[in-house]
CSV table of C-alpha atoms in Angstrom, one decimal:
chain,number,residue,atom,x,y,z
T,1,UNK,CA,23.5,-0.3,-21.0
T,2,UNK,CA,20.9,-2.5,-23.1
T,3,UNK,CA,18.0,-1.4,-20.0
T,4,UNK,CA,19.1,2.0,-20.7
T,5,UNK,CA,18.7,1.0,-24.8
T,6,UNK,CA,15.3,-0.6,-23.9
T,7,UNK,CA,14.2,2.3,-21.7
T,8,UNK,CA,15.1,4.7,-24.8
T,9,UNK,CA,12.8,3.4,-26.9
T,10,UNK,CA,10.1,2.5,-25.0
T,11,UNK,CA,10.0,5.7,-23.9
T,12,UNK,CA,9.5,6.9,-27.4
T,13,UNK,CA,6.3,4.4,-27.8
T,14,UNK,CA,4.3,5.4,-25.1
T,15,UNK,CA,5.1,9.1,-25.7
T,16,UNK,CA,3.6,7.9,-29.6
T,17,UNK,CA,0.8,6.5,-28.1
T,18,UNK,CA,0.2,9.5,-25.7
T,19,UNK,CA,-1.2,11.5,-28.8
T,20,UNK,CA,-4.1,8.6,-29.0
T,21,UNK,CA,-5.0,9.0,-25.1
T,22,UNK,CA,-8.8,8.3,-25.0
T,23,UNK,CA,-9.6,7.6,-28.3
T,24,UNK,CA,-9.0,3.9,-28.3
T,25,UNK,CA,-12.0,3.7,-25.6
T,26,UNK,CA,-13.4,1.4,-24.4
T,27,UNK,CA,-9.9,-0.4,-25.6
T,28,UNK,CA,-6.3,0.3,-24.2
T,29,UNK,CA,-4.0,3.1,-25.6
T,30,UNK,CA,-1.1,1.1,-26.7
T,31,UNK,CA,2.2,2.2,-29.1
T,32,UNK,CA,4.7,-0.1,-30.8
T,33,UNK,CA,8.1,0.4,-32.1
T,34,UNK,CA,10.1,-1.8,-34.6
T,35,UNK,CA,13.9,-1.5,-34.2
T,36,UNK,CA,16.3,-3.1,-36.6
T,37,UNK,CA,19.6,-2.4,-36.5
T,38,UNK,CA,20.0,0.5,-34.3
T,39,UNK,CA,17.3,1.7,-36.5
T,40,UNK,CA,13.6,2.7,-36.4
T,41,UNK,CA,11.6,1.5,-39.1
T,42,UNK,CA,8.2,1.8,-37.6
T,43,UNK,CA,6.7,4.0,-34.9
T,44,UNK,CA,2.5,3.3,-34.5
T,45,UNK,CA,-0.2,3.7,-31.9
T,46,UNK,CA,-3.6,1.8,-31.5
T,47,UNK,CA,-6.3,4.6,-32.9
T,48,UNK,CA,-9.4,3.6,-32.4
T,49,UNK,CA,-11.7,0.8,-30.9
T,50,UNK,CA,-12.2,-1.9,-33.8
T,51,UNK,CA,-9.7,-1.4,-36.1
T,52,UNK,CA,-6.0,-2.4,-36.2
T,53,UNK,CA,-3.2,-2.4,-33.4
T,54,UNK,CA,-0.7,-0.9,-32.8
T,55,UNK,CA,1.7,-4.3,-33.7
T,56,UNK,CA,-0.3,-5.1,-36.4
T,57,UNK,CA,0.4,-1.0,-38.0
T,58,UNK,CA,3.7,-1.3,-36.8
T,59,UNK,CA,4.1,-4.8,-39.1
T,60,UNK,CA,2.5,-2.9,-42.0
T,61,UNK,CA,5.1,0.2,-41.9
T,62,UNK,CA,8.3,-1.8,-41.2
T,63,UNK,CA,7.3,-4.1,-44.0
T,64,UNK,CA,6.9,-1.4,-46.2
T,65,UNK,CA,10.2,0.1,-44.8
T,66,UNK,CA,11.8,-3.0,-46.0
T,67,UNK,CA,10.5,-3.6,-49.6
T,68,UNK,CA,11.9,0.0,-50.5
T,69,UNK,CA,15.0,0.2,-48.5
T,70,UNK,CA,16.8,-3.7,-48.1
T,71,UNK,CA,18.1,-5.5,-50.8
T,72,UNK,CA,18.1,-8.8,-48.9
T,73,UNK,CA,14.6,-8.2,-47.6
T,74,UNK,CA,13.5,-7.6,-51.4
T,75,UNK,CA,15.1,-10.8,-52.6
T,76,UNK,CA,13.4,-12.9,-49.7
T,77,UNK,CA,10.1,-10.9,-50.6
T,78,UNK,CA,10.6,-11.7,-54.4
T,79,UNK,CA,11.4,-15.6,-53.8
T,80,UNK,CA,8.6,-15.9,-51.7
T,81,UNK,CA,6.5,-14.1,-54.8
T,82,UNK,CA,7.4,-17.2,-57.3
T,83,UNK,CA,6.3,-20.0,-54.4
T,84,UNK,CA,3.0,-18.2,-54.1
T,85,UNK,CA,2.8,-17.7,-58.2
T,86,UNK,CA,2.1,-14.4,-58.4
T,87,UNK,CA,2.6,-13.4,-61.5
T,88,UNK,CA,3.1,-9.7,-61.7
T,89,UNK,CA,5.7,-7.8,-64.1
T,90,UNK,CA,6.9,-5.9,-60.5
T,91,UNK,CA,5.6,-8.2,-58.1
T,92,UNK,CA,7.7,-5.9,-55.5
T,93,UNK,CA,5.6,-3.0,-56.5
T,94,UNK,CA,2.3,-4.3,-57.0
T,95,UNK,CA,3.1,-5.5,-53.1
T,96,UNK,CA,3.9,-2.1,-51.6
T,97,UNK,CA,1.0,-0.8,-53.5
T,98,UNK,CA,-1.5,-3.4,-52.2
T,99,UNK,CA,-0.1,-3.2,-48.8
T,100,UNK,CA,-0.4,0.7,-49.1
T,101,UNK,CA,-3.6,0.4,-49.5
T,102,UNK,CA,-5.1,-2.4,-46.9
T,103,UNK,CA,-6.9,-0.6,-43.7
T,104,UNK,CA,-8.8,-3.7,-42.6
T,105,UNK,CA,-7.2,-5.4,-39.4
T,106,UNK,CA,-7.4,-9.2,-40.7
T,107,UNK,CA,-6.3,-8.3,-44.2
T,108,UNK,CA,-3.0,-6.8,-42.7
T,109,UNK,CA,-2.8,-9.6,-40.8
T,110,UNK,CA,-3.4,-12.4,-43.8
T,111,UNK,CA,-0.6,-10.0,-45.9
T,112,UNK,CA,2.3,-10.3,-43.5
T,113,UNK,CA,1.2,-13.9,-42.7
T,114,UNK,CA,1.7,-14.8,-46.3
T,115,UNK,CA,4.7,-12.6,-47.4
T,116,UNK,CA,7.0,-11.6,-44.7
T,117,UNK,CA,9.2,-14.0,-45.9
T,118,UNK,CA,11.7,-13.9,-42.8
T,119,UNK,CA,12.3,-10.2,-43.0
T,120,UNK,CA,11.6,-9.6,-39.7
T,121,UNK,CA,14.5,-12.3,-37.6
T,122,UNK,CA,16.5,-9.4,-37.1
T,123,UNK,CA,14.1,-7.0,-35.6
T,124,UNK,CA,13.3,-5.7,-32.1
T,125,UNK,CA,9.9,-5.2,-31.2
T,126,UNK,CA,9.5,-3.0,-28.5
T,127,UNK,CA,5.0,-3.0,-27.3
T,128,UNK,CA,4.0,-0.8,-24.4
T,129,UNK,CA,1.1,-3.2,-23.9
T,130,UNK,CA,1.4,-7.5,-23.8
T,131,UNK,CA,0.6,-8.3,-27.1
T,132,UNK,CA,-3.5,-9.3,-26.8
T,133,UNK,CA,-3.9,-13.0,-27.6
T,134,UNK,CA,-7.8,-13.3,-28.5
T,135,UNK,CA,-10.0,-13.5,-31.1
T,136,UNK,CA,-12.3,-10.4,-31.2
T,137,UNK,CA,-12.7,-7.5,-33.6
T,138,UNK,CA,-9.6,-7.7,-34.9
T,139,UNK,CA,-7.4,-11.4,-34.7
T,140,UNK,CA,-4.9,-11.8,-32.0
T,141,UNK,CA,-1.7,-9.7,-32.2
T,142,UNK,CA,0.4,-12.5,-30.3
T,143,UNK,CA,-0.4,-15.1,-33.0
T,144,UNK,CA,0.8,-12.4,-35.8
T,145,UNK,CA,4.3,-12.1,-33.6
T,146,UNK,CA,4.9,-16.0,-33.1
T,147,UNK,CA,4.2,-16.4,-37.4
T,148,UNK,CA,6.9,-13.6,-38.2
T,149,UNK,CA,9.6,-14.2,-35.2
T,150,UNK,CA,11.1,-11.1,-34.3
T,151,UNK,CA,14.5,-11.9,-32.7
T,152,UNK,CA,13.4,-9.8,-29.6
T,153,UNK,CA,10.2,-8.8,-27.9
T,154,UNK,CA,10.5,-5.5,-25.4
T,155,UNK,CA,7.0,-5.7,-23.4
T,156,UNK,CA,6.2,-2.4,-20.9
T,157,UNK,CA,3.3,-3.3,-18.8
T,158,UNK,CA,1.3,-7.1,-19.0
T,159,UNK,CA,-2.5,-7.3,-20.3
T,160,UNK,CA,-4.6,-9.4,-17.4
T,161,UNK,CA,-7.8,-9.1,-18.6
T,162,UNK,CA,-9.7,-12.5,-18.4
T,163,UNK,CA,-10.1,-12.0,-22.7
T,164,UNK,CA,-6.8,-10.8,-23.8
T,165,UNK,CA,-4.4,-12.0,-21.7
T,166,UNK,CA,-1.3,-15.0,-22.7
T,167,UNK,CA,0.6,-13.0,-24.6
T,168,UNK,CA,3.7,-13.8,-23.6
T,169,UNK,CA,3.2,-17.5,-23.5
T,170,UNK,CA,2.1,-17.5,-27.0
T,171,UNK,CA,5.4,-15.9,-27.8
T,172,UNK,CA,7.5,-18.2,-25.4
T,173,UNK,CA,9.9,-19.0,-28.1
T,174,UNK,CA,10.9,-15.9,-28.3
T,175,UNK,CA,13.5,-14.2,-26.8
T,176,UNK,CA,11.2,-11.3,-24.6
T,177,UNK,CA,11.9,-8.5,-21.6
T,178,UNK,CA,9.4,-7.5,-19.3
T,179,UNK,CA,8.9,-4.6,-17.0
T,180,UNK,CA,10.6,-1.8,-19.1
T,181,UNK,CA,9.2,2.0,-17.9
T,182,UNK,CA,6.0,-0.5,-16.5
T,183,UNK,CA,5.3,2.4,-14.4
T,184,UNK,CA,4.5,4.9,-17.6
T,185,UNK,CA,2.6,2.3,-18.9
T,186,UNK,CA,0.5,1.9,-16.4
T,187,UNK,CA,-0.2,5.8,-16.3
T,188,UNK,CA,-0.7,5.5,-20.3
T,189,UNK,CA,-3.5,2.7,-19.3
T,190,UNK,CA,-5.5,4.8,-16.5
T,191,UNK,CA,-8.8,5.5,-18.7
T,192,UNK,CA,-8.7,1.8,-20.2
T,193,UNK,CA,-8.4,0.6,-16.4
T,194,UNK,CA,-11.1,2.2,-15.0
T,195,UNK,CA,-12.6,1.6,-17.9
T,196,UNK,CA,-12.4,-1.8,-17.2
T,197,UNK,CA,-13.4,-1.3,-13.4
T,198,UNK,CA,-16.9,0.7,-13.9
T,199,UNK,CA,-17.6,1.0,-18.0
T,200,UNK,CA,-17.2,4.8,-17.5
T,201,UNK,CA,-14.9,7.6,-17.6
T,202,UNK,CA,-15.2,11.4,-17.3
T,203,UNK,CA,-13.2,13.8,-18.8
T,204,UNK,CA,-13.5,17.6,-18.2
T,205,UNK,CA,-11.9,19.6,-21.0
T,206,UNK,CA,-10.4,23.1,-20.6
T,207,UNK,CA,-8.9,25.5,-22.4
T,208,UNK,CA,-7.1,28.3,-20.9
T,209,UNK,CA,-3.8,30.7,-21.4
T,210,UNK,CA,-0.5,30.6,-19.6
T,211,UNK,CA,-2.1,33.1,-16.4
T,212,UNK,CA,-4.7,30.8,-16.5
T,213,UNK,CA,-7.4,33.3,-18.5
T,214,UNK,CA,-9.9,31.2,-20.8
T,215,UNK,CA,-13.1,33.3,-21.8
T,216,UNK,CA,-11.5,36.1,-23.6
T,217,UNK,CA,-9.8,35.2,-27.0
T,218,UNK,CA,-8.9,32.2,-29.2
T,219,UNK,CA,-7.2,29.2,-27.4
T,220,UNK,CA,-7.5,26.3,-29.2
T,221,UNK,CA,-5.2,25.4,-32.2
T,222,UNK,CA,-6.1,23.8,-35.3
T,223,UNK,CA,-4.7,21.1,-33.9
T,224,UNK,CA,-6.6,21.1,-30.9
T,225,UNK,CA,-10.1,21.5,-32.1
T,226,UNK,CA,-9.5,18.4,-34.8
T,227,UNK,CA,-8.9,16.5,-31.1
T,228,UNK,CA,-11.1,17.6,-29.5
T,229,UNK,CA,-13.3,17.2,-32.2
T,230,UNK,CA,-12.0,13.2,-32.5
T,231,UNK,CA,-12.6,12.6,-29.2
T,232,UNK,CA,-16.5,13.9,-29.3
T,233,UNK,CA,-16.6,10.5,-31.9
T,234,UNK,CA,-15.8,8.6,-28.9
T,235,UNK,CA,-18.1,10.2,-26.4
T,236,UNK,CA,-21.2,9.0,-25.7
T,237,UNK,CA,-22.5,12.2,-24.1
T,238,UNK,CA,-21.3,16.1,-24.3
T,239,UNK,CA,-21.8,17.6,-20.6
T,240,UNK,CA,-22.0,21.6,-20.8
T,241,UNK,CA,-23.6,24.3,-18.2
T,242,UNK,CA,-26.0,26.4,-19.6
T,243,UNK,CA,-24.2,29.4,-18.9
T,244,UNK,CA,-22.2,28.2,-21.5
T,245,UNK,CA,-25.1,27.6,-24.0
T,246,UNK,CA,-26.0,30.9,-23.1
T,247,UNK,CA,-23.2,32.8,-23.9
T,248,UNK,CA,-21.7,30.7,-26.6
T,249,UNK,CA,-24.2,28.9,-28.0
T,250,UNK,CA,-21.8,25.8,-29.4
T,251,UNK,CA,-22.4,23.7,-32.2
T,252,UNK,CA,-21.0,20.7,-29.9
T,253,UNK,CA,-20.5,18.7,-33.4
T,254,UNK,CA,-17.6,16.5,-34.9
T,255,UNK,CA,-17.3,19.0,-38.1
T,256,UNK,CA,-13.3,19.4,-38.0
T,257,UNK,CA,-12.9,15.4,-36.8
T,258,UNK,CA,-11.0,13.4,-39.1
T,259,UNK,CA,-13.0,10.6,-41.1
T,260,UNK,CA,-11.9,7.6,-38.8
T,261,UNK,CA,-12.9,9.3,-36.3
T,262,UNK,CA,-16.6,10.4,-37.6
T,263,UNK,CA,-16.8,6.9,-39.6
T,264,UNK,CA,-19.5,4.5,-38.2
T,265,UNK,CA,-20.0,6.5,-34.9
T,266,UNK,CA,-22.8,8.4,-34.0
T,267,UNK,CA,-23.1,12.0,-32.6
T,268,UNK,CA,-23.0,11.9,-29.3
T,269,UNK,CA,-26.2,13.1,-26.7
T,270,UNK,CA,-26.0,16.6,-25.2
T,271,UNK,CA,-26.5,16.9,-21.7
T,272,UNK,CA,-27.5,20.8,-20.4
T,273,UNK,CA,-26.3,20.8,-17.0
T,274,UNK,CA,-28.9,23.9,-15.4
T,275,UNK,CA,-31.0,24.8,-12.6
T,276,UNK,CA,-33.2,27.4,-14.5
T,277,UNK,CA,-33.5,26.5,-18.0
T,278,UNK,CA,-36.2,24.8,-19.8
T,279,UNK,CA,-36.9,22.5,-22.8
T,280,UNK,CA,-38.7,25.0,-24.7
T,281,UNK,CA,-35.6,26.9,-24.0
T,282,UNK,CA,-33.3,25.3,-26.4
T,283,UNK,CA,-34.8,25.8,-29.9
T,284,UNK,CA,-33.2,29.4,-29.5
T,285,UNK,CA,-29.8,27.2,-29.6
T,286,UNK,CA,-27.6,26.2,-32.2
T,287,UNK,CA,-27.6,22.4,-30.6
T,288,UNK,CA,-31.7,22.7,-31.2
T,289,UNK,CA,-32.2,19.9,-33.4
T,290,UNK,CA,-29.5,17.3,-31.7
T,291,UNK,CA,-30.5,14.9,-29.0
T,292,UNK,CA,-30.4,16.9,-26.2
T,293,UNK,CA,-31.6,16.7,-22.3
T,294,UNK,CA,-31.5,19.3,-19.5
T,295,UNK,CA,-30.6,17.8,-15.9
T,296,UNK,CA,-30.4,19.8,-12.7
T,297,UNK,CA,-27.8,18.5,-10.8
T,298,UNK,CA,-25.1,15.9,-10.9
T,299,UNK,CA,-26.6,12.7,-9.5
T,300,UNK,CA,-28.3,13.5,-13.3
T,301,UNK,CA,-24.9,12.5,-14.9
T,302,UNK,CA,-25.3,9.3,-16.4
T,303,UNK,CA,-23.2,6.2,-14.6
T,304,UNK,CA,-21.4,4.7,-17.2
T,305,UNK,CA,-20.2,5.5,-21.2
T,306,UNK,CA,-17.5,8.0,-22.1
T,307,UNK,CA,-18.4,11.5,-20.9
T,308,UNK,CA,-17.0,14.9,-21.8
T,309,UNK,CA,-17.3,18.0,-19.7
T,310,UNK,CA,-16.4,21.4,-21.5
T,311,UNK,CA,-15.9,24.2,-19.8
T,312,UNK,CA,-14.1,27.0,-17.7
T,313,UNK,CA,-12.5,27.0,-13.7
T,314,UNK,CA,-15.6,28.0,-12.3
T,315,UNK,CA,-17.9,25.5,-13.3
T,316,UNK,CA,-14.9,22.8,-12.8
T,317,UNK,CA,-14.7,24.2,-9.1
T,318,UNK,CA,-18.2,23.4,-9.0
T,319,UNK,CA,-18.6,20.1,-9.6
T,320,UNK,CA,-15.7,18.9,-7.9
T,321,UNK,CA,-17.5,20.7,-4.8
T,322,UNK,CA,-20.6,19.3,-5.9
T,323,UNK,CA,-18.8,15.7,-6.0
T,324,UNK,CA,-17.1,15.3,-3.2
T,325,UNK,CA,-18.2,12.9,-0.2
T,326,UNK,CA,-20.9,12.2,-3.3
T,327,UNK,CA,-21.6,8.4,-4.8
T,328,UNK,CA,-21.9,10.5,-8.2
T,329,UNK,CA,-20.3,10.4,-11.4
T,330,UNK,CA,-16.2,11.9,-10.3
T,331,UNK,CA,-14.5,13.2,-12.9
T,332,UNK,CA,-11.4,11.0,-13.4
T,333,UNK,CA,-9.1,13.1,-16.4
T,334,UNK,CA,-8.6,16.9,-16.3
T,335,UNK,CA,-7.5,17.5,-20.1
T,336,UNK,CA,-6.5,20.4,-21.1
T,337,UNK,CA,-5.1,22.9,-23.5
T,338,UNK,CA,-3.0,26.1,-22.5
T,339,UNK,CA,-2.1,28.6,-25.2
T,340,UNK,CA,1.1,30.3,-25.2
T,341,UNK,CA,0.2,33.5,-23.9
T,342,UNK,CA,0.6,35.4,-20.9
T,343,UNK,CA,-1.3,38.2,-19.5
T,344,UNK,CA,-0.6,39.5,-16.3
T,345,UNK,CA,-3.8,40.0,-14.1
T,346,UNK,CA,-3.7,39.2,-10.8
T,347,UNK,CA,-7.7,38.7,-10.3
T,348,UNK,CA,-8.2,37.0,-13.0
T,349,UNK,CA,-5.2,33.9,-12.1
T,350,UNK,CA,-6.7,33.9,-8.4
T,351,UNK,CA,-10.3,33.5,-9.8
T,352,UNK,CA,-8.7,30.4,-12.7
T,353,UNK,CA,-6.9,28.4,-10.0
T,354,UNK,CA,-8.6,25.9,-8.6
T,355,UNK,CA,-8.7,26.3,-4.8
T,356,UNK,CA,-6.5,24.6,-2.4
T,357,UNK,CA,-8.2,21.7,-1.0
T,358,UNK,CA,-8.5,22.0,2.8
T,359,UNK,CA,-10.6,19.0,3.0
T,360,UNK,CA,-8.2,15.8,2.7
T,361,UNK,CA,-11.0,13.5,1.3
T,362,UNK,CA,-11.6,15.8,-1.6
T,363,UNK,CA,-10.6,14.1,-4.9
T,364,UNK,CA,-7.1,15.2,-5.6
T,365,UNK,CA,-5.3,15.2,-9.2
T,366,UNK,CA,-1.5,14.1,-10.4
T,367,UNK,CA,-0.1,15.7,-13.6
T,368,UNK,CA,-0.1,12.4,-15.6
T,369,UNK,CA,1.3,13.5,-19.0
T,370,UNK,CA,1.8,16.7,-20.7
T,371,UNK,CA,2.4,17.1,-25.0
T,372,UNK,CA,2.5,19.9,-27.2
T,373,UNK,CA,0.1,20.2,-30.3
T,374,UNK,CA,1.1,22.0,-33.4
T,375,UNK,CA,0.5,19.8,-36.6
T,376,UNK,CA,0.2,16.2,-35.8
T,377,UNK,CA,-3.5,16.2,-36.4
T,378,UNK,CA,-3.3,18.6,-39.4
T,379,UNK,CA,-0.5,16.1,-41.2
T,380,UNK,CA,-3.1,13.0,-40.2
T,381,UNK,CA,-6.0,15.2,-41.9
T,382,UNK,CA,-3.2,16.0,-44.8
T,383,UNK,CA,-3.4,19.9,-44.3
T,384,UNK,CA,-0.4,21.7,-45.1
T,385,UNK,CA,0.6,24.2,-42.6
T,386,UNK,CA,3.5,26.7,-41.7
T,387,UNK,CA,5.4,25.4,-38.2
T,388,UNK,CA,4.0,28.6,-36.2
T,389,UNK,CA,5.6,27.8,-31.9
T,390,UNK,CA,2.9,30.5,-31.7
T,391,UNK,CA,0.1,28.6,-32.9
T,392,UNK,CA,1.1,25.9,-30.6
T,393,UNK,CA,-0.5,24.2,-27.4
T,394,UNK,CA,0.5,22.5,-24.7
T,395,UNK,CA,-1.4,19.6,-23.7
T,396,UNK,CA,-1.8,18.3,-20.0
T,397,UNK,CA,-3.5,15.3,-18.7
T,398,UNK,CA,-4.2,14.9,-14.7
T,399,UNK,CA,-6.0,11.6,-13.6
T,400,UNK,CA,-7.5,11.3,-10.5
T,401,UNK,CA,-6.3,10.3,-6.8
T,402,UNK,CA,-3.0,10.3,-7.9
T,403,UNK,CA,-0.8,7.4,-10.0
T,404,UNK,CA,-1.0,4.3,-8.0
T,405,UNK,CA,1.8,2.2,-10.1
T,406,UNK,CA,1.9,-0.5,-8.0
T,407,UNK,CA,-2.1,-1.3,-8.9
T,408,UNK,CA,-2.6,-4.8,-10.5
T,409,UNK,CA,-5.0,-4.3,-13.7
């Protein structure tokens, strides 16, 4: 019963974490869970490269969970208040306030260091990732763990990279199980491990309808585009064909990302993937004044960063074709969006399926994960919105080769 317990609500992390899926490169996607007493007072993901993770976010909500809603955590909090001397007229307050209003990694870190007061014995914490015991941008998430002493430590899938790794044997006083829904962890980690393997991944991004329809018609969600437009943040290049220039002419920009996303990173380069078109070509383009490059053919695709393909089936057919048998750039993630509509059109599903593979050392892709969009984005960006199914998108992931669990990372 307790592995079934475990399973519950680790499953509820990584599907957290899910909604972060790439844009925590060139770092892991990782989600955290705080349980205490049958009850969860803090659900958080690991957003973004550099700033805090997700155990550190997770100590920041349940300590804020605690200050408003337990008496005896508010009476531990308070005596720990009059050893430190602060002398405030609500000391309680001006503590949730300040809390509130600390982004920086370390200076979450130095906060629950100095007041958690013991609040946290009776708590559960359930990581989908080790807990990373280094030094780097942000300070070690292990050490933060072994200061508060939760009474249990759930861990889904172990860090071994060279920097990171001892985790667990930082945390050896604690009471810790391993292994829980390691498999799903492992498929959360894909783009971090091969990451880790080649500094690259490449993501093609599609949007297309139910019938598999995607050039007439709005797709995308609200929702979708403020992804979509996070994740160009990330990317160090935009990858689009110029039939697409031609006929859309894109802006290819970050306009509807949120401020993380958009702070301290820099557009990313455009990449013009055609035969035919020129240089002198592009100032008839909205992307005219960006850093942009034409290059004729695949083996052009730059080896390593974070690249994003946009596009339709047909040029996705194409460069799988184009790849195969190749020592090119492969496209590792399919991503992509499907709006809730349904058209039936024979021609046009045949034409929006990708082919059956007939060649058995053609790449080959497992659904890894799918999610639905409505307003998670729009609530992070603090846009109010009616709950429209209608408006809502499903989400799919498909990694490449398949889901090899059994990999060591």
């Amino acid at each position: 019963m307790k592995y079934d317990s475990d399973s519950r609500f680790m499953r509820i992390a990584l599907d957290y974490a899910w909604n972060f899926q790439t844009l925590t490169l060139p770092n892991p996607c990782v989600g955290a869970l705080i349980l205490c007493n049958n009850t969860i007072i803090a659900l958080q993901a690991h957003e973004k490269a550099g700033t805090s993770h997700a155990e550190v976010l997770a100590c920041k909500e349940a300590f804020l969970y605690k200050i408003t809603h337990d008496e005896i955590a508010k009476s531990a909090i308070l005596e720990t208040c009059k050893k430190q001397g602060l002398n405030k007229d609500n000391p309680l307050l001006y503590l949730t306030e300040t809390l509130q209003n600390i982004q920086d990694s370390k200076h979450i870190h130095d906060f629950i260091t100095m007041y958690h007061s013991g609040i946290f014995h009776e708590c559960e914490f359930f990581v989908t990732l080790e807990p990373c015991n280094h030094y780097g941008k942000t300070p070690p998430c292990a050490e933060l763990l072994k200061t508060i002493q939760p009474k249990r430590i759930v861990i889904a899938h172990e860090d071994n990279t060279p920097n990171a790794s001892g985790g667990s044997n930082t945390l050896s006083h604690i009471p810790m199980t391993h292994g829980i829904l390691r498999d799903e962890a492992h498929i959360l980690l894909f783009p971090f491990l091969q990451w880790q393997k080649k500094q690259s991944f490449t993501l093609f991004k599609i949007a297309h309808k139910l019938h598999g329809e995607y050039k007439n018609g709005v797709i995308s969600n609200e929702d979708s585009r403020i992804f979509t437009h996070n994740m160009r943040c990330i990317a160090d290049y935009i990858i689009v064909s110029g039939a697409t220039l031609r006929d859309d002419n894109p802006l290819l920009d970050t306009r509807f990302s949120l401020p993380f996303y958009k702070q301290g990173t820099p557009i990313p380069k455009i990449l013009i993937l055609s035969k035919t078109m020129q240089d002198k070509d592009l100032k008839n383009y909205n992307i005219a004044h960006r850093n942009v490059s034409i290059i004729r053919s695949i083996a052009e695709i730059p080896r390593d960063g974070f690249k994003v393909i946009e596009g339709g089936f047909t040029l996705l057919n194409s460069l799988l074709q184009d790849m195969e048998g190749t020592n090119t750039t492969q496209i590792d993630c399919i991503m992509g969006y499907i709006a809730p509509i349904f058209h039936l059109d024979k021609n046009v599903l045949h034409k929006a399926m990708i082919k059956s593979h007939t060649n058995t050392k053609q790449n080959q892709y497992t659904l890894a994960h799918t999610l639905t969009l409505t307003d998670f984005w729009l609530k992070k960006a603090n846009v109010t919105t009616k709950n429209n199914t209608a408006m809502t998108n499903i989400m799919y992931y498909l990694f490449i080769n398949g889901i090899k669990t059994n990999l060591s990372t």
